[in-house]
Short mmCIF file of C-alpha atoms in Angstrom, two decimals:
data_model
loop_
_atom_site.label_atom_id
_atom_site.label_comp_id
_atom_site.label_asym_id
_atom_site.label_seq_id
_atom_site.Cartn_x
_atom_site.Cartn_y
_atom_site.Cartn_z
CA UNK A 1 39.93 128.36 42.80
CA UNK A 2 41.42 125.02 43.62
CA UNK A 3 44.31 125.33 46.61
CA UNK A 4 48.26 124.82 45.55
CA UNK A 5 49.44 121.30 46.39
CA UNK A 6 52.19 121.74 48.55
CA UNK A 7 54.73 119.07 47.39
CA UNK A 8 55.69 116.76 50.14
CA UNK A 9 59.16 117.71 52.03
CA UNK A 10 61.85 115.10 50.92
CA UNK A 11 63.07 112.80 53.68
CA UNK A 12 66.44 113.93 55.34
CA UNK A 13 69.22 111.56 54.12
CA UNK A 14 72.79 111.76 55.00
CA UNK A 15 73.83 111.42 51.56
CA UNK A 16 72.16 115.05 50.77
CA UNK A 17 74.43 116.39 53.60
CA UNK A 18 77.06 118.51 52.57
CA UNK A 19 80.55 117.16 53.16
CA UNK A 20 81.95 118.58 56.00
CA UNK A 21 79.31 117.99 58.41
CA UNK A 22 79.06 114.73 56.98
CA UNK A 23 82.71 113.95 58.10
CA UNK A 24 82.16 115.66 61.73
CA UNK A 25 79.84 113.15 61.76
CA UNK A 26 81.65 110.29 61.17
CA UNK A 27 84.52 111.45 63.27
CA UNK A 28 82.43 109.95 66.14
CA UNK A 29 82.07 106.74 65.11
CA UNK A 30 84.20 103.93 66.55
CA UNK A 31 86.62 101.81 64.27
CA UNK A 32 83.65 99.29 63.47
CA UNK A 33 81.41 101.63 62.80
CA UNK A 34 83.33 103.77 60.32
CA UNK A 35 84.25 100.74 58.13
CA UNK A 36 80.65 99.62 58.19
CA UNK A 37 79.78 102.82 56.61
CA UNK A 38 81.93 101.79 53.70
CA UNK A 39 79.45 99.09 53.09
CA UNK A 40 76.52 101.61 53.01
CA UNK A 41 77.01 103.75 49.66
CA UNK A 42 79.82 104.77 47.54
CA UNK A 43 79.99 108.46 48.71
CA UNK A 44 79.88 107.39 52.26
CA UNK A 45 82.62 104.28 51.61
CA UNK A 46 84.80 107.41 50.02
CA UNK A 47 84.22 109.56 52.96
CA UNK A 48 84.85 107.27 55.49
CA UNK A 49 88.33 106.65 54.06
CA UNK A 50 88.82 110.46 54.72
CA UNK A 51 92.51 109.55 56.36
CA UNK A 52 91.85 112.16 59.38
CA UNK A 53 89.24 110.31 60.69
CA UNK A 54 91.83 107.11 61.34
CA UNK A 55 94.07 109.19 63.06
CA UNK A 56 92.20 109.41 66.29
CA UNK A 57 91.91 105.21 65.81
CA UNK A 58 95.51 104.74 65.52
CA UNK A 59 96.41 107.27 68.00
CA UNK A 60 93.60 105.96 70.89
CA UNK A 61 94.25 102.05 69.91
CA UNK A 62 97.48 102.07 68.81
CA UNK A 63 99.15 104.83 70.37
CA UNK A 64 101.06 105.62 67.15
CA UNK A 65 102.90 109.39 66.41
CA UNK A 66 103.29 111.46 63.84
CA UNK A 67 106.74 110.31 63.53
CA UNK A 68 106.01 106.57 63.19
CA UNK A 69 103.39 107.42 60.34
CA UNK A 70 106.06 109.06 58.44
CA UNK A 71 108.67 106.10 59.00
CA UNK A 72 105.58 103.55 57.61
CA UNK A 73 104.93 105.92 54.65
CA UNK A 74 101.23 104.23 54.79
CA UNK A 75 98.00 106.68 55.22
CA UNK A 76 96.00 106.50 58.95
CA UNK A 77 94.11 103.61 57.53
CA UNK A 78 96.71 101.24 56.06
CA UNK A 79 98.07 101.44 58.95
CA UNK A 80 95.08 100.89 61.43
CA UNK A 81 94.16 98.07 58.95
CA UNK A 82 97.84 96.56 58.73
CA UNK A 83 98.14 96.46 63.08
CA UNK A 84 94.61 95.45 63.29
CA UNK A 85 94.82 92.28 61.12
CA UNK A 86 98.31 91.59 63.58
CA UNK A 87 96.81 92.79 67.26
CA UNK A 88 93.04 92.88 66.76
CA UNK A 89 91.64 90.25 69.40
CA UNK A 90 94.32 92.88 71.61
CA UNK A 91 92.38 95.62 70.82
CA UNK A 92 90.81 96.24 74.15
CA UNK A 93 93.94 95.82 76.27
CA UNK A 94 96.84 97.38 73.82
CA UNK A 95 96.43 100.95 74.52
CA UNK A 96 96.48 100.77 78.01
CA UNK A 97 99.47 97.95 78.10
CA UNK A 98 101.67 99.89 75.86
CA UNK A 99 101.42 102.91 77.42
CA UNK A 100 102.47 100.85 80.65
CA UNK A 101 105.39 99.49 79.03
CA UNK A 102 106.47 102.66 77.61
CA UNK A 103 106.21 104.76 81.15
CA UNK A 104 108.70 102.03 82.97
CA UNK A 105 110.88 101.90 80.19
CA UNK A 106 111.17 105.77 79.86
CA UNK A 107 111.69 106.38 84.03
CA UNK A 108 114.03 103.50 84.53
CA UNK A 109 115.72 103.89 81.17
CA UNK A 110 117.85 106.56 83.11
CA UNK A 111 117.69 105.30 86.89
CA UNK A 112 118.12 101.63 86.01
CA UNK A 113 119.75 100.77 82.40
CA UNK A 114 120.83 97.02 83.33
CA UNK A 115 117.21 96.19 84.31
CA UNK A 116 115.76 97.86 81.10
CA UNK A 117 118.35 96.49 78.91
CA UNK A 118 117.81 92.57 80.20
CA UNK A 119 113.80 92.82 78.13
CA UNK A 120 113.13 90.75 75.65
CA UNK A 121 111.97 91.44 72.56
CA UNK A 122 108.06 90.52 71.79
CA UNK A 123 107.13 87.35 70.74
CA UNK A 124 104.51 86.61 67.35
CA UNK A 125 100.88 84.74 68.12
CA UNK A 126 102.81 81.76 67.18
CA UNK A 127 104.65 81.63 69.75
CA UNK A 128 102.11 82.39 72.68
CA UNK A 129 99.89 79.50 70.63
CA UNK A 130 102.48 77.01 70.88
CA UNK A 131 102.89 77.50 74.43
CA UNK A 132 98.98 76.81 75.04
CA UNK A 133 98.95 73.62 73.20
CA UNK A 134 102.43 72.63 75.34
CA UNK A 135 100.50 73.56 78.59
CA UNK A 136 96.89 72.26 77.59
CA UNK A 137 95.44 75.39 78.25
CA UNK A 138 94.18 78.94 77.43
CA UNK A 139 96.43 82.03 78.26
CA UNK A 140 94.10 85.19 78.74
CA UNK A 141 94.01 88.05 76.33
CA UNK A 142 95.94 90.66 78.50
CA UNK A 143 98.67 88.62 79.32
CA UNK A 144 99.47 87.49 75.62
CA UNK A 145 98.69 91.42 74.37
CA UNK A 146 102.04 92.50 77.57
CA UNK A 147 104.34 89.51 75.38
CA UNK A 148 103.45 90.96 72.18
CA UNK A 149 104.81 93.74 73.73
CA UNK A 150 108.09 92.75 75.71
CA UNK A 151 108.75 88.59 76.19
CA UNK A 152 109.89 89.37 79.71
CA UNK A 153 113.29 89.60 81.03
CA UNK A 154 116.48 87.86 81.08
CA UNK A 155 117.02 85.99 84.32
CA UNK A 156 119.16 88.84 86.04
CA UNK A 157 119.51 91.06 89.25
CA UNK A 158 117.94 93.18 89.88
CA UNK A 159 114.34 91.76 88.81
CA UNK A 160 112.12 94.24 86.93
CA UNK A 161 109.22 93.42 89.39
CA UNK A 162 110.91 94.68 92.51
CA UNK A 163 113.00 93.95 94.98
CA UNK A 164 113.45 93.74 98.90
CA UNK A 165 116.63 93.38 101.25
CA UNK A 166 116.20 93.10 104.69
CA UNK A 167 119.70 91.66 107.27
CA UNK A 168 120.86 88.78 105.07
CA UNK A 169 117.77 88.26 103.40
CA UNK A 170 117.16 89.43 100.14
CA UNK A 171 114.50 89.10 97.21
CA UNK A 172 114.81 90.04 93.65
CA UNK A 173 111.65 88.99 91.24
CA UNK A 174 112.67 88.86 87.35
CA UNK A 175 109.40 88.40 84.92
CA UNK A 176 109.68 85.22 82.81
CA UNK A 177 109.88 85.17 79.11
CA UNK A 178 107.28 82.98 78.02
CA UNK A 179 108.92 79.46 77.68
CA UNK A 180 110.50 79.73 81.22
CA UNK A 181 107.34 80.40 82.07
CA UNK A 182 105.43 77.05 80.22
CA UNK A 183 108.59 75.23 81.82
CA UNK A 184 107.20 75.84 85.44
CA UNK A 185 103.54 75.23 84.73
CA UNK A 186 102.12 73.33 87.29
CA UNK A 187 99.55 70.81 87.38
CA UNK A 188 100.42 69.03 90.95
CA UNK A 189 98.35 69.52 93.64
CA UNK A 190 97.56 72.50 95.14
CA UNK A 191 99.06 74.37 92.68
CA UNK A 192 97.04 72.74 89.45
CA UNK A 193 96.95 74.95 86.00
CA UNK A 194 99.05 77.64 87.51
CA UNK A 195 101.40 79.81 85.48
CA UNK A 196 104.24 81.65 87.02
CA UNK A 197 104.74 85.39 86.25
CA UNK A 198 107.59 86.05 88.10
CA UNK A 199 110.68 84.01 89.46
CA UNK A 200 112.96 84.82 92.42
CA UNK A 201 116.82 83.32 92.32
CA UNK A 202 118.16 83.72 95.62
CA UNK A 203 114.78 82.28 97.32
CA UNK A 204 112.76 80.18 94.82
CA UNK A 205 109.57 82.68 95.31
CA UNK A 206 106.81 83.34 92.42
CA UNK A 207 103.77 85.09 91.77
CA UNK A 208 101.27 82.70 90.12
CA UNK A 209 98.28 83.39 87.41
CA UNK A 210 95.63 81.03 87.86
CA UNK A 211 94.83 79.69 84.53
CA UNK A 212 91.24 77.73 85.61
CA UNK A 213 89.16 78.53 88.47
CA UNK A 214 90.09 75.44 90.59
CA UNK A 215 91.12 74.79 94.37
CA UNK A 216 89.63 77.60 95.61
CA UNK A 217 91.19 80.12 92.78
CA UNK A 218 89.12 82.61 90.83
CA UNK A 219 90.43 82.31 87.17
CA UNK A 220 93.06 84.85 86.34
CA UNK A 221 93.87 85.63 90.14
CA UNK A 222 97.40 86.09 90.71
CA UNK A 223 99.15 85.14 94.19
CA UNK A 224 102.33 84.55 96.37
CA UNK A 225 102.08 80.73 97.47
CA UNK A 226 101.83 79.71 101.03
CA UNK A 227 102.48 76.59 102.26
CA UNK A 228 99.89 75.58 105.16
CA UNK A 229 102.54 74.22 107.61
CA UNK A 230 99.97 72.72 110.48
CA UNK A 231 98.93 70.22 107.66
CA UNK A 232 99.69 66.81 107.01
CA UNK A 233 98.38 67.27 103.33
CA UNK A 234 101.78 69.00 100.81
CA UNK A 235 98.97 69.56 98.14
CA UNK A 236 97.62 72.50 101.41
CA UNK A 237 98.62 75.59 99.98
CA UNK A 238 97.37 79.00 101.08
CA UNK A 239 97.60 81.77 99.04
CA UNK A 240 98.49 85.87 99.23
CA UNK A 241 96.65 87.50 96.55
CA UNK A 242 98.44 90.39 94.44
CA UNK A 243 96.19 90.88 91.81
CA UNK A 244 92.68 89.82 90.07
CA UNK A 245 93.68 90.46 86.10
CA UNK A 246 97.31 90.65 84.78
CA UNK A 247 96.20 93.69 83.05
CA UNK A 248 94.83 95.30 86.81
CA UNK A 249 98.13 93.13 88.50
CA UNK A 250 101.64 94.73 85.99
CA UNK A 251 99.33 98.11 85.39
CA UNK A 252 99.27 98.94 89.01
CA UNK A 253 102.48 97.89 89.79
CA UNK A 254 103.74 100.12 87.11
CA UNK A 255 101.68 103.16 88.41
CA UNK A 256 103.34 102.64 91.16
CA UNK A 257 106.68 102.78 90.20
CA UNK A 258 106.78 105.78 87.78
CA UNK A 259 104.95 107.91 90.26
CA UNK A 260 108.03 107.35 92.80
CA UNK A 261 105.22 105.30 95.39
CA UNK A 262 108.13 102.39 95.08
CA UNK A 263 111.70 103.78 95.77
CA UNK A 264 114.60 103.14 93.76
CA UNK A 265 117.49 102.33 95.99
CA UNK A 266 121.37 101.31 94.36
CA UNK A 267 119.81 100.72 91.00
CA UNK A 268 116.53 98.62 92.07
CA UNK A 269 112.85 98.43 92.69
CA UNK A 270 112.16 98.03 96.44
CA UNK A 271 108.25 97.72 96.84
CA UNK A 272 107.78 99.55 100.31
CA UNK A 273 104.55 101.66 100.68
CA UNK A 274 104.50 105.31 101.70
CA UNK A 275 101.65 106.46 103.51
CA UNK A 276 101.83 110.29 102.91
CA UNK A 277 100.57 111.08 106.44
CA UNK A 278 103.30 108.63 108.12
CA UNK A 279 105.48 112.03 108.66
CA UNK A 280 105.89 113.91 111.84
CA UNK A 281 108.23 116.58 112.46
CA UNK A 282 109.94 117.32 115.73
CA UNK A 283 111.58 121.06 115.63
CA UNK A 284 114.15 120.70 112.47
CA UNK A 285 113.79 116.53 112.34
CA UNK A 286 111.35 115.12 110.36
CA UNK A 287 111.12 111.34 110.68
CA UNK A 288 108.65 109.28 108.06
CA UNK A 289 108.01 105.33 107.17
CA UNK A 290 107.32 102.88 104.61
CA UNK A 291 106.35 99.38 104.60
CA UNK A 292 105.99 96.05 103.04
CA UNK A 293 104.96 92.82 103.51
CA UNK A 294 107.14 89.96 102.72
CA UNK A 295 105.00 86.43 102.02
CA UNK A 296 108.35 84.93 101.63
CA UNK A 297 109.03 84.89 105.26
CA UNK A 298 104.71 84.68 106.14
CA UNK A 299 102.45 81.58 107.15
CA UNK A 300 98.59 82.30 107.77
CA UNK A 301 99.01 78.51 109.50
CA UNK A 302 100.62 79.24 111.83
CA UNK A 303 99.15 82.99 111.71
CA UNK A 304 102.67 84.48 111.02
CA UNK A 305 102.69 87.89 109.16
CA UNK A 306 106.05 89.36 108.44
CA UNK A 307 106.38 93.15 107.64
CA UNK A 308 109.51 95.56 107.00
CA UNK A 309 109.96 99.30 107.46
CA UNK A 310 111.96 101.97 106.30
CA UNK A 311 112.94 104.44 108.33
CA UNK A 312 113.92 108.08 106.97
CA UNK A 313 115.73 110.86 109.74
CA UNK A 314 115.94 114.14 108.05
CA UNK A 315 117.50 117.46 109.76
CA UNK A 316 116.22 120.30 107.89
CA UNK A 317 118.97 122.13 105.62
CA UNK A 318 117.74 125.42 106.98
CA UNK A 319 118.51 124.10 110.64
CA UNK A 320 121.00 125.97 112.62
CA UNK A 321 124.71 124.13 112.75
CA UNK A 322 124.45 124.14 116.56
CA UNK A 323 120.87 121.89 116.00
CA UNK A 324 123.28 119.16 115.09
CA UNK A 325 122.23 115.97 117.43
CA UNK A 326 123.01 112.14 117.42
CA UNK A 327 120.55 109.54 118.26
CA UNK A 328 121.07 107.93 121.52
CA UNK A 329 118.17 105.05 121.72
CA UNK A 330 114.36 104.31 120.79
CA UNK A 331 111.36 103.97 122.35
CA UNK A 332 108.72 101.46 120.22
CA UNK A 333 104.75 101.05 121.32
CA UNK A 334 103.41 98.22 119.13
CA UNK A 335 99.86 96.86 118.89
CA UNK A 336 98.26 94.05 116.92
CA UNK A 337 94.79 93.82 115.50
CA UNK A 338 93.65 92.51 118.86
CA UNK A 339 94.35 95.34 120.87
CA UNK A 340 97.38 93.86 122.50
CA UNK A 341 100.20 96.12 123.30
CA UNK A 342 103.89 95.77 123.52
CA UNK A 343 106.44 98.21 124.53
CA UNK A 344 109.91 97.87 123.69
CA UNK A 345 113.45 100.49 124.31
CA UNK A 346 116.57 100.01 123.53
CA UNK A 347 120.20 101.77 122.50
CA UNK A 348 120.68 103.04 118.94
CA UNK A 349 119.05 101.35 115.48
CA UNK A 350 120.05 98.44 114.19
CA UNK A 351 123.55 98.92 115.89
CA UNK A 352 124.52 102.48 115.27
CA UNK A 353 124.05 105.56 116.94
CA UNK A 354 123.80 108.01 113.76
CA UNK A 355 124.73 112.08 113.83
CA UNK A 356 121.92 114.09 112.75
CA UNK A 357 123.37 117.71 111.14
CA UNK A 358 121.38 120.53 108.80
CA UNK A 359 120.40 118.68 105.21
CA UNK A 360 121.46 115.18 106.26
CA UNK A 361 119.61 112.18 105.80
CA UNK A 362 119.99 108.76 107.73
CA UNK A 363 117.77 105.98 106.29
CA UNK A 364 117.21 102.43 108.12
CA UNK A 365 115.27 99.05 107.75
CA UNK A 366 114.32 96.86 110.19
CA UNK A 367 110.78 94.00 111.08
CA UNK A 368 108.50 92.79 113.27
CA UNK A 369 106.00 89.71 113.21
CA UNK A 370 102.36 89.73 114.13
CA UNK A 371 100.08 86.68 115.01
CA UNK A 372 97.59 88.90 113.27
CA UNK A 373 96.97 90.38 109.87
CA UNK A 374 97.34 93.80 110.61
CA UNK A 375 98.69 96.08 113.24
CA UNK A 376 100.56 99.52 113.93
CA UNK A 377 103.61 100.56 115.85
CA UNK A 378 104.59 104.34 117.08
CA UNK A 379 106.95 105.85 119.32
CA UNK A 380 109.90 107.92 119.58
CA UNK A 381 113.48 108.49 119.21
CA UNK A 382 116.06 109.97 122.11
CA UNK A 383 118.66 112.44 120.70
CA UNK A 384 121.20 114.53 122.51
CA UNK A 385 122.60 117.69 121.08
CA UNK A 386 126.39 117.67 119.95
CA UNK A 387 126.83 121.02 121.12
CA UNK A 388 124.99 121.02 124.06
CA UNK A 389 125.63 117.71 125.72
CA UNK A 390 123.66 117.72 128.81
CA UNK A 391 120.54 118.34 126.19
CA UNK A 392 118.51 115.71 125.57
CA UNK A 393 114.93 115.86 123.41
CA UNK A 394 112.64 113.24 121.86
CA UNK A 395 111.45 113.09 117.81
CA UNK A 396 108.54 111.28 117.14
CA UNK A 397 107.87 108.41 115.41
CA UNK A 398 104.58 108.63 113.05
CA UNK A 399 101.92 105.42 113.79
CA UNK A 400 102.40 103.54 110.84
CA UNK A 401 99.80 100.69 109.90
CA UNK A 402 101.22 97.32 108.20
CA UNK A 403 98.20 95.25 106.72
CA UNK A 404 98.62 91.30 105.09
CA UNK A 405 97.46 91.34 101.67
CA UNK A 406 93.80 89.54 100.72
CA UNK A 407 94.48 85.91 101.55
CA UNK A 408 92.74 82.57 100.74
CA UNK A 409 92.69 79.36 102.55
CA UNK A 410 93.38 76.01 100.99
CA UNK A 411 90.60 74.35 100.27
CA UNK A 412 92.89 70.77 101.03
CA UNK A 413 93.10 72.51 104.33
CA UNK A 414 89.82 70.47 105.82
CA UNK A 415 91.64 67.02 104.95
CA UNK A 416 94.37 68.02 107.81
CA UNK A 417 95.09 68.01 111.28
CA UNK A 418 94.39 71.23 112.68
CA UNK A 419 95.92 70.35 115.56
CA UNK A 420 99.19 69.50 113.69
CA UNK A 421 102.48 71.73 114.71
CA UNK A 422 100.00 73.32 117.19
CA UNK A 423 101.69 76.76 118.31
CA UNK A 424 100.04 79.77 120.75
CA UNK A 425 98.52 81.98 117.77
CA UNK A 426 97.64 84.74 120.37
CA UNK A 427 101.40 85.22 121.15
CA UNK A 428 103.49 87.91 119.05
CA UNK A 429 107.40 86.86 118.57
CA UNK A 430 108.87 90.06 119.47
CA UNK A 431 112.53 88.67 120.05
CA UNK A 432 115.33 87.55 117.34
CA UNK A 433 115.62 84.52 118.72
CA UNK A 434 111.77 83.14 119.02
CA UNK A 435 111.36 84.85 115.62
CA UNK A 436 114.61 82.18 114.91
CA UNK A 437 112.65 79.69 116.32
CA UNK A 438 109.24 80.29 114.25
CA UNK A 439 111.19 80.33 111.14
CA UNK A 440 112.13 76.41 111.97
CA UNK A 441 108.72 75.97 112.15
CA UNK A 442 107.85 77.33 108.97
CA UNK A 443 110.25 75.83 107.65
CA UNK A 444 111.73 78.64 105.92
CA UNK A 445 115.62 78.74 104.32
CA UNK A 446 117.80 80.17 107.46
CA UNK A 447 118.84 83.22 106.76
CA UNK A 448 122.64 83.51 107.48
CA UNK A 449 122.22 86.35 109.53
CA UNK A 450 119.47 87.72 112.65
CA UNK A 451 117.05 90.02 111.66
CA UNK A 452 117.25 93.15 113.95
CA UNK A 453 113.85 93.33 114.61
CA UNK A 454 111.99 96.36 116.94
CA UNK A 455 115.23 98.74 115.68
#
């Protein structure tokens, strides 16, 4: 007796899948994917428009709510379609720049309303092509996706990309709409196919995208200019960098805002640095810094780096009422990258001798220069007790570390004079009047004030 032909298995095909696990299939596809699949059959073109599955798109690409669904009155997928066919070459960057946007607005909506409410509305692709015709060249991806977004900022104080006040010297850095921004293009020397991003009023300062990779600059870097004053050559222009992308450059400063790393003093953005372990506490005082580095008021020729710090006194609230103290004088160790070390004492900070009590804070700011890059400064403060007047006890001062930025050197620098404005670059200005002296140098608008420097 002949044996039974088996008949032969048919092969697996998603179209003999049963609908659900069909769809938990294709809610794993990415955007492209899932509209190629409409292309495939008719049942898989139907279940691919299954409006679920665009959700997760528009919520992951888009970041769109509930609520803005029900204002469009459009399914998932109208309205992926509808953004796409607006944002698409964005796609990469929107998510991540909207969400941005969205995070300053929200934490400075209540802390700082004038900044918030001097944003521009977003420009159309229009616009941003306009400008790269005007300019003669291309404007990357990311920074076109942040002006579909917001066009910037009105030129006001406070700037939206932080300030810094130090004596009589103050800084303020607004981001430019787009066509103030194609206005200050530059194309001269030393500063050729560079955009700015941000503009300062009171002292002419701005960030800079480069928009080629030219004189020295990586394409899309971002920097502070810097002048090389020991050449002969105007087109020798050093350069701080802030930032390798626009998208890595406004993200992180951003991050850094709405996570409270920058402070917001009287209604403004100051940009100092908190390292969590610059805190020490003495009995019932705890004393901890910030820095920042201003490029303003830097040269790396003449090697001339200019930091600030912020100084916060804190008596504990649970202290005693008899703990109550006033400061009496300070006692500063300083040392530069070399090893060098430089002691200095004197009365009081910055001219006042401030009263300590349970819960009160006293806050400060003061500089120093180094002929370095980097260095770090410690000591202590002198107090004597209010109630106990022959009683004298020292609070320390955490070491605090101040580091330049990444810098470049002009590549016109070669063409120069090295010798040019020659100064001592081992020597660290540690008084208000050489520092007064160095800033002639530099060539740097006089302040109208001294900075008190070492207080």
């Amino acid at each position: 007796m002949a044996a039974a032909v088996e008949p032969e298995p048919q092969p697996l095909s998603l179209e003999l899948l049963p609908t659900d696990p069909l769809l938990l299939i294709l809610s794993f596809l990415d955007y492209r994917d899932l509209l190629s699949c409409c292309y495939v059959s008719r049942r898989l073109n139907q279940l691919s428009s299954h409006d679920p599955l665009w959700k997760r798109h528009c919520k992951k690409y888009w970041l769109l709510s509930e609520a803005e669904k029900t204002r469009r009155k459009q399914s998932w997928k109208a309205i992926f379609i509808s953004i796409y066919s607006d944002l698409g070459r964005y796609i990469q960057y929107y998510a991540t720049l909207k969400k941005a946007w969205d995070d300053i607005e929200r934490y400075l909506g209540q802390l700082c309303p004038r900044m918030i409410g001097s944003l521009k509305d977003s420009v159309q692709e229009e616009d941003l092509d306009a400008v790269e015709a005007q300019i003669g060249c291309k404007l990357p991806d990311d920074y076109r996706c942040s002006f579909r977004i917001h066009n910037g900022q009105k030129l006001v104080v406070p700037g939206l990309m932080g300030s810094m006040a130090l004596s009589n010297h103050y800084r303020s850095e607004d981001l430019l709409d787009i066509d103030t921004a194609a206005g200050g293009f530059q194309q001269r020397l030393g500063l050729k196919q560079c955009l700015p991003l941000t503009f300062c009023i009171h002292t002419g300062l701005s960030q800079y995208m480069a928009l080629e990779s030219v004189e020295g600059r990586n394409k899309y870097e971002i920097f502070y200019q810097c002048p090389d004053q020991m050449a002969r050559n105007p087109s020798a222009i050093d350069m701080f960098i802030t930032g390798t992308s626009y998208l890595e450059w406004f993200t992180s400063y951003v991050n850094n805002v709405v996570t409270g790393g920058y402070p917001i003093i009287r209604d403004q953005i100051f940009r100092y640095v908190h390292d969590k372990e610059c805190v020490a506490t003495t009995g019932d005082i705890t004393v901890s810094v910030s820095t920042s580095f201003l490029p303003e008021l830097s040269s790396v020729h003449p090697p001339h780096y200019f930091f600030t710090y912020r100084i916060r006194i804190e008596m504990s609230k649970d202290a005693l009422p008899e703990k109550a103290c006033q400061l009496d004088s300070r006692y500063w160790r300083i040392t530069n990258a070399k090893g060098d070390v430089e002691e200095v004492q004197g009365p009081g900070v910055v001219g006042e001798f401030p009263i300590i009590s349970p819960g009160r804070v006293y806050e400060y700011t003061s500089c120093t220069t180094f002929s370095t890059t980097s260095g770090y400064m410690e000591g202590y403060y002198t107090f004597h007790c209010l109630y106990y007047k022959d009683k004298f006890f020292n609070v320390i001062i955490p070491r605090f570390h101040m580091v330049c930025p990444t810098f470049k050197v002009s590549t016109a620098r070669m063409e120069t004079n090295h010798n040019e404005y020659a100064m001592d670059e081992d020597e660290d200005s540690t008084d208000t009047d050489e520092y007064e002296d160095r800033r002639r140098v530099l060539d740097i608008p006089a302040p109208s004030g001294r900075c008190p420097r070492h207080t």
